[in-house]
Amino acid sequence: MNKFSWYEAKSVEDALDKVNATASDILGKRPNESSVIFKAGGIDLMDLMKEGLVNPGTIVNIKKIPDLDKIEFDEKNGLRIGANVNLATLEGNSLIKDKYLALHLAVGHAGTPQLRNSATLGGNLAQRTRCWYFRSLEHQCFRKGSGTCFAQKGENEFHAIMKNETCASVHSSSVSTALMAFNASVEIATSDGKKRKVRMEEFFVHPEVDSRSENILNSNELITAVVIPAPKAGTKSYYIKQGARESHDWAMADVAVVMEMSGSNCSKAEVVLGAAAPIPIRSKEANGVLTGKSINETVAIAAGEASMKGATPLSGNAYKVPIFKTIVKRAILKSV
Ligand SMILES: Cc1cc2nc3c(=O)[nH]c(=O)nc-3n(C[C@H](O)[C@H](O)[C@H](O)COP(=O)(O)OP(=O)(O)OC[C@H]3O[C@@H](n4cnc5c(N)ncnc54)[C@H](O)[C@@H]3O)c2cc1C
């Protein structure tokens, strides 16, 4: 790891005033003393630095900024989670467990207890993919702007099985799978003193749109919070993550299901798949099967089948297709 300077940000404005780069901006570039970047929990940033992929001159620690670590809820505005809230705090929050069960389960299955104690929600959304070609200094892959995805013909066991024609990496945030199912938005502060709110599907960008970054963040922007609408009466949810191991690992497949129910009838469904494509994706096909139906095993199996319509697995990851079908079915049945 190269030498760097350290700055303790006192406020959002102070942090935005200092920072001039995102991890994506300086990825693969030579150490540059003038590059300045945010650090929250440091889990992903330190890995990128140890891997030699990111070499900032100065790190701005945003972890101690007051007001970024609050969790607030009211029926009108919904749930607002500050960007610096760590995953362990989210996991332990009883309101989230009660009203947003899928989110509670997603944060509780991310990494390990030690990681969850450090990892923040903002950093989780802005983390980079764990694709082994991306993480290798030797490979100038599609996500580094080269136009070549080595996973297509190489080792692709954990890679994307949908929307994978150009780049087969998958996003590493399993927390986002649940957030997208709850129609969350990301609140972003900009250096001109303004704030903007973008839906999760606008926050993440497919590699075909931007090959070098998974999200829309610019260097003069800081995630301040994630906002989730209050759930309607009768809303049920569930989340399942399948990893190679029970702990210490990213998802090989994960799913969040949120359904608005009246008795056993589903009036609206949101099925979101993580680790299926380069960014989390909604399954319109599964939603279509569930909406307007009485939920039972037959319908859940049909939704699981529908969720994999159009899947294009690679040489080493066709095993993910039946896993997704099964966890989609299980999450639906567990929701109700
Ligand atoms: C072994 C292991 C297993 C894991 N398993 C999972 C898993 O199953 N599911 C999952 O979701 N994650 C998993 N993770 C990833 C982990 O959750 C993330 O690395 C962590 O959440 C990142 O948060 P952080 O606060 O440490 O971010 P940092 O490392 O501090 O920052 C990450 C990036 O985000 C930027 N950033 C940080 N905060 C902000 C902000 N507020 N605004 C704008 N940019 C910001 C930084 O500049 C940096 O580029 C795992 C990690 C490890 C090491």
XYZ file of C-alpha atoms and ligand atoms in Angstrom:
389
model
C 0.000 0.000 0.000
C 1.274 3.466 -0.850
C 1.636 6.276 1.679
C -1.312 8.640 2.070
C -2.381 11.601 4.201
C -5.422 11.594 6.467
C -8.086 14.244 6.993
C -10.970 14.127 9.508
C -14.014 15.718 7.882
C -16.076 17.859 10.249
C -19.186 18.187 8.128
C -20.650 17.130 4.779
C -19.640 20.508 3.332
C -16.092 20.155 4.692
C -15.770 16.664 3.170
C -17.118 17.779 -0.212
C -14.762 20.738 -0.161
C -11.708 18.467 0.165
C -12.522 15.466 -2.029
C -11.741 15.510 -5.759
C -12.025 11.856 -6.847
C -14.064 8.664 -6.533
C -12.415 5.231 -6.378
C -13.538 4.735 -9.992
C -11.845 7.962 -11.122
C -8.401 6.906 -9.871
C -8.754 3.161 -10.459
C -5.604 1.718 -11.998
C -3.859 5.114 -12.015
C -0.390 5.745 -10.599
C -0.185 7.061 -7.007
C -1.027 10.745 -7.148
C -0.526 12.981 -4.116
C -3.218 15.389 -5.233
C -6.020 12.802 -5.415
C -8.393 12.937 -2.439
C -11.084 10.350 -1.727
C -13.763 9.522 0.911
C -13.472 6.712 3.428
C -16.392 5.531 5.549
C -15.908 2.111 7.229
C -12.898 1.489 4.991
C -13.676 -2.171 4.229
C -13.760 -1.863 0.459
C -11.459 1.130 0.105
C -8.655 -0.514 2.092
C -8.992 -3.689 0.006
C -8.758 -1.665 -3.223
C -5.663 0.086 -1.850
C -4.014 -3.153 -0.678
C -4.733 -4.664 -4.090
C -2.894 -1.696 -5.641
C -5.948 -0.724 -7.683
C -6.584 2.608 -5.983
C -3.777 4.873 -4.731
C -5.124 8.125 -3.274
C -2.853 10.867 -1.936
C -5.284 11.805 0.850
C -8.111 9.983 2.566
C -10.981 12.030 3.955
C -12.567 10.168 6.832
C -16.318 10.844 6.803
C -17.108 8.354 9.567
C -17.247 10.990 12.311
C -19.461 13.501 10.529
C -22.389 14.255 12.854
C -25.913 13.629 11.536
C -24.977 10.899 9.033
C -25.642 8.144 11.548
C -29.345 8.618 12.308
C -32.257 6.295 11.639
C -35.604 8.111 11.465
C -39.106 6.924 10.623
C -42.540 8.452 10.224
C -45.565 7.224 8.300
C -45.524 10.205 5.904
C -41.848 10.272 4.941
C -40.970 6.649 5.584
C -37.578 5.420 6.751
C -34.457 7.569 6.430
C -31.160 5.836 7.145
C -28.029 7.999 7.397
C -25.175 6.950 5.105
C -22.833 6.265 8.032
C -25.154 3.852 9.849
C -23.302 0.565 9.998
C -24.839 -2.743 8.978
C -24.785 -4.120 12.542
C -26.886 -1.174 13.754
C -29.329 -1.714 10.903
C -29.531 -5.398 11.730
C -30.305 -4.624 15.388
C -33.005 -2.023 14.673
C -36.381 -3.415 15.764
C -38.456 -1.068 13.563
C -36.585 -2.283 10.470
C -37.094 -5.902 11.526
C -40.804 -5.247 12.043
C -41.591 -3.155 8.940
C -38.813 -4.059 6.479
C -38.015 -7.699 7.207
C -36.230 -8.295 3.879
C -33.796 -5.445 4.652
C -33.187 -6.797 8.161
C -32.360 -10.210 6.702
C -30.159 -8.761 3.934
C -27.968 -6.702 6.291
C -27.798 -9.588 8.759
C -26.389 -11.873 6.064
C -23.820 -9.425 4.662
C -20.235 -10.367 5.552
C -19.412 -11.217 9.156
C -20.262 -9.541 12.512
C -16.855 -7.791 12.511
C -17.413 -6.472 8.979
C -20.952 -5.354 9.792
C -19.646 -3.364 12.761
C -17.505 -1.249 10.405
C -19.267 -1.369 7.050
C -21.580 1.601 6.465
C -24.663 1.740 4.294
C -23.194 4.473 2.047
C -19.957 2.531 1.540
C -21.916 -0.637 0.878
C -23.745 1.016 -2.026
C -20.536 2.543 -3.439
C -18.335 -0.579 -3.102
C -16.802 -2.014 -6.289
C -17.393 -5.452 -7.775
C -15.479 -8.452 -6.434
C -15.024 -9.964 -9.920
C -11.579 -11.564 -9.690
C -10.489 -10.148 -13.057
C -11.462 -6.650 -11.926
C -9.572 -7.158 -8.648
C -6.443 -8.389 -10.425
C -3.798 -5.851 -11.393
C -2.837 -8.115 -14.304
C -6.200 -7.866 -16.058
C -7.329 -4.743 -17.890
C -10.953 -5.844 -17.931
C -14.175 -4.311 -19.247
C -14.884 -2.653 -15.882
C -11.530 -0.898 -16.190
C -12.575 0.462 -19.558
C -10.685 -1.974 -21.829
C -13.625 -3.509 -23.699
C -12.569 -7.076 -22.774
C -14.439 -9.195 -20.249
C -12.134 -12.068 -19.305
C -14.943 -13.905 -17.482
C -16.785 -14.571 -20.755
C -14.300 -17.278 -21.727
C -12.466 -17.651 -18.433
C -13.366 -18.529 -14.839
C -16.970 -17.431 -14.409
C -18.377 -19.561 -11.606
C -19.691 -16.595 -9.575
C -20.458 -14.280 -12.475
C -23.612 -12.885 -14.061
C -26.185 -15.095 -15.752
C -28.304 -12.232 -17.103
C -27.480 -9.036 -19.011
C -23.908 -10.349 -19.171
C -23.038 -9.891 -22.858
C -20.376 -7.215 -22.380
C -19.309 -7.581 -18.736
C -20.226 -10.522 -16.511
C -19.302 -8.995 -13.147
C -21.977 -8.874 -10.449
C -22.531 -6.095 -7.946
C -21.318 -6.953 -4.461
C -23.988 -5.151 -2.447
C -26.575 -7.697 -1.372
C -28.077 -4.966 0.831
C -29.097 -3.179 -2.399
C -31.181 -6.169 -3.447
C -33.524 -5.537 -0.511
C -33.383 -1.737 -0.839
C -34.449 -1.911 -4.485
C -37.365 -4.225 -3.638
C -38.593 -1.601 -1.130
C -38.293 1.138 -3.805
C -35.596 2.984 -1.871
C -33.950 6.199 -3.063
C -30.421 7.429 -2.475
C -30.019 10.984 -1.138
C -26.899 12.675 -2.466
C -25.340 15.981 -1.368
C -23.379 17.936 -3.966
C -20.551 20.427 -3.489
C -22.728 23.344 -4.629
C -24.792 22.885 -1.446
C -27.689 21.097 -3.174
C -29.204 17.676 -2.564
C -30.733 15.247 -5.038
C -32.622 12.009 -4.596
C -32.333 9.155 -7.099
C -34.117 5.814 -7.181
C -31.942 2.718 -6.816
C -32.319 1.826 -10.502
C -31.012 5.264 -11.467
C -28.187 5.083 -8.907
C -26.714 1.878 -10.355
C -25.540 1.836 -13.953
C -24.994 -1.144 -16.221
C -21.435 -1.528 -17.622
C -22.763 -0.816 -21.113
C -23.750 2.652 -19.897
C -20.583 3.294 -17.882
C -17.875 0.657 -18.031
C -15.793 2.217 -15.212
C -18.307 2.724 -12.426
C -21.307 0.831 -11.078
C -23.045 4.021 -9.953
C -23.685 7.617 -10.931
C -21.652 9.237 -8.129
C -19.332 12.047 -9.145
C -16.316 13.158 -7.136
C -18.219 16.182 -5.826
C -21.044 14.061 -4.433
C -21.593 12.333 -1.103
C -24.355 9.878 -0.220
C -26.054 11.325 2.868
C -28.915 8.845 3.331
C -31.119 6.131 1.924
C -34.855 6.805 2.051
C -37.501 4.065 1.882
C -41.253 4.753 1.632
C -43.409 3.596 4.553
C -44.819 0.178 3.709
C -48.552 0.004 2.941
C -50.726 -1.992 5.347
C -50.464 -5.701 4.539
C -46.952 -5.479 3.044
C -44.944 -8.683 3.488
C -41.325 -9.263 2.602
C -38.488 -11.752 2.751
C -34.861 -12.059 1.631
C -32.668 -15.088 0.932
C -28.957 -15.114 0.192
C -27.171 -18.183 -1.130
C -23.406 -18.083 -0.768
C -20.717 -20.694 -1.232
C -20.378 -20.528 2.566
C -22.803 -19.491 5.297
C -20.569 -16.565 6.305
C -17.478 -14.594 5.158
C -18.773 -14.450 1.649
C -20.633 -12.473 -0.984
C -23.827 -13.797 -2.529
C -23.671 -16.222 -5.426
C -27.418 -15.593 -5.685
C -29.784 -13.517 -3.577
C -33.374 -12.383 -3.804
C -35.668 -9.925 -2.047
C -39.450 -10.184 -2.334
C -41.848 -7.435 -1.233
C -45.576 -8.022 -1.743
C -48.641 -5.928 -0.896
C -51.141 -8.484 0.368
C -54.810 -8.518 1.150
C -55.423 -11.862 2.821
C -53.700 -14.371 0.535
C -54.035 -12.111 -2.546
C -51.047 -10.178 -3.849
C -51.956 -6.779 -5.329
C -48.356 -5.671 -6.041
C -45.074 -7.568 -6.105
C -41.427 -6.567 -6.261
C -38.964 -9.394 -6.835
C -35.340 -8.213 -7.070
C -32.419 -10.466 -7.993
C -28.870 -9.798 -6.752
C -25.715 -11.414 -8.191
C -27.685 -12.323 -11.337
C -26.567 -9.375 -13.477
C -23.890 -6.643 -13.232
C -26.303 -4.586 -11.092
C -29.337 -5.645 -9.014
C -32.366 -6.182 -11.288
C -36.128 -6.283 -10.878
C -37.770 -9.389 -12.256
C -40.750 -8.009 -14.171
C -41.542 -11.576 -15.210
C -41.831 -12.838 -11.616
C -43.744 -9.699 -10.573
C -46.196 -10.367 -13.407
C -46.817 -13.918 -12.233
C -47.481 -12.829 -8.627
C -49.586 -9.703 -9.127
C -53.313 -10.314 -8.777
C -52.870 -13.903 -7.623
C -53.577 -15.815 -4.470
C -50.129 -16.873 -3.310
C -49.545 -20.614 -3.008
C -46.787 -23.052 -3.884
C -47.861 -23.422 -7.526
C -47.759 -19.656 -8.073
C -44.416 -19.369 -6.226
C -42.884 -22.087 -8.420
C -44.190 -20.319 -11.545
C -42.676 -17.014 -10.347
C -39.330 -18.745 -9.701
C -39.382 -20.171 -13.254
C -40.362 -16.791 -14.704
C -37.531 -15.022 -12.860
C -34.981 -16.913 -14.944
C -36.600 -16.202 -18.321
C -33.922 -14.969 -20.709
C -31.019 -16.186 -18.533
C -27.766 -16.577 -20.501
C -25.447 -18.521 -18.176
C -21.769 -18.847 -19.046
C -19.657 -22.023 -19.163
C -19.249 -22.326 -15.381
C -22.350 -20.814 -13.787
C -25.470 -22.529 -15.158
C -25.870 -23.990 -11.657
C -27.105 -20.537 -10.569
C -30.311 -20.862 -12.619
C -31.952 -23.575 -10.464
C -30.634 -21.839 -7.319
C -32.404 -18.615 -8.287
C -35.614 -20.472 -9.150
C -35.553 -22.147 -5.745
C -34.715 -19.104 -3.624
C -37.320 -16.974 -5.437
C -39.955 -19.632 -4.709
C -38.840 -19.957 -1.073
C -38.709 -16.200 -0.456
C -42.257 -15.805 -1.813
C -43.607 -18.586 0.392
C -41.698 -17.287 3.434
C -43.124 -13.773 2.881
C -46.760 -14.734 3.331
C -15.256 -10.994 3.366
C -16.285 -9.971 2.969
C -17.595 -10.380 2.758
C -18.575 -9.452 2.382
N -19.850 -9.873 2.152
C -20.792 -8.977 1.777
C -22.144 -9.375 1.528
O -22.507 -10.534 1.644
N -23.023 -8.419 1.155
C -22.680 -7.104 1.005
O -23.536 -6.285 0.683
N -21.412 -6.711 1.217
C -20.474 -7.605 1.599
N -19.191 -7.187 1.817
C -18.836 -5.803 1.488
C -18.950 -4.846 2.616
O -20.270 -4.838 3.117
C -18.595 -3.483 2.021
O -17.228 -3.486 1.664
C -18.842 -2.384 2.995
O -20.234 -2.259 3.222
C -18.320 -1.059 2.482
O -18.693 -0.057 3.405
P -17.572 0.851 4.047
O -18.269 1.808 4.939
O -16.483 0.046 4.657
O -17.067 1.591 2.724
P -15.605 2.174 2.393
O -14.681 1.062 2.119
O -15.209 3.199 3.369
O -15.970 2.899 1.028
C -16.287 2.164 -0.112
C -16.361 3.119 -1.299
O -17.448 4.000 -1.134
C -17.041 5.363 -1.101
N -17.907 5.941 -0.078
C -18.020 5.553 1.202
N -19.005 6.256 1.807
C -19.494 7.102 0.881
C -20.542 8.083 0.894
N -21.277 8.350 1.985
N -20.788 8.777 -0.253
C -20.071 8.530 -1.374
N -19.078 7.616 -1.452
C -18.805 6.915 -0.321
C -15.554 5.330 -0.776
O -14.870 6.412 -1.347
C -15.131 4.006 -1.409
O -14.865 4.181 -2.770
C -18.219 -8.078 2.230
C -16.904 -7.668 2.480
C -15.934 -8.596 2.835
C -14.518 -8.120 3.064
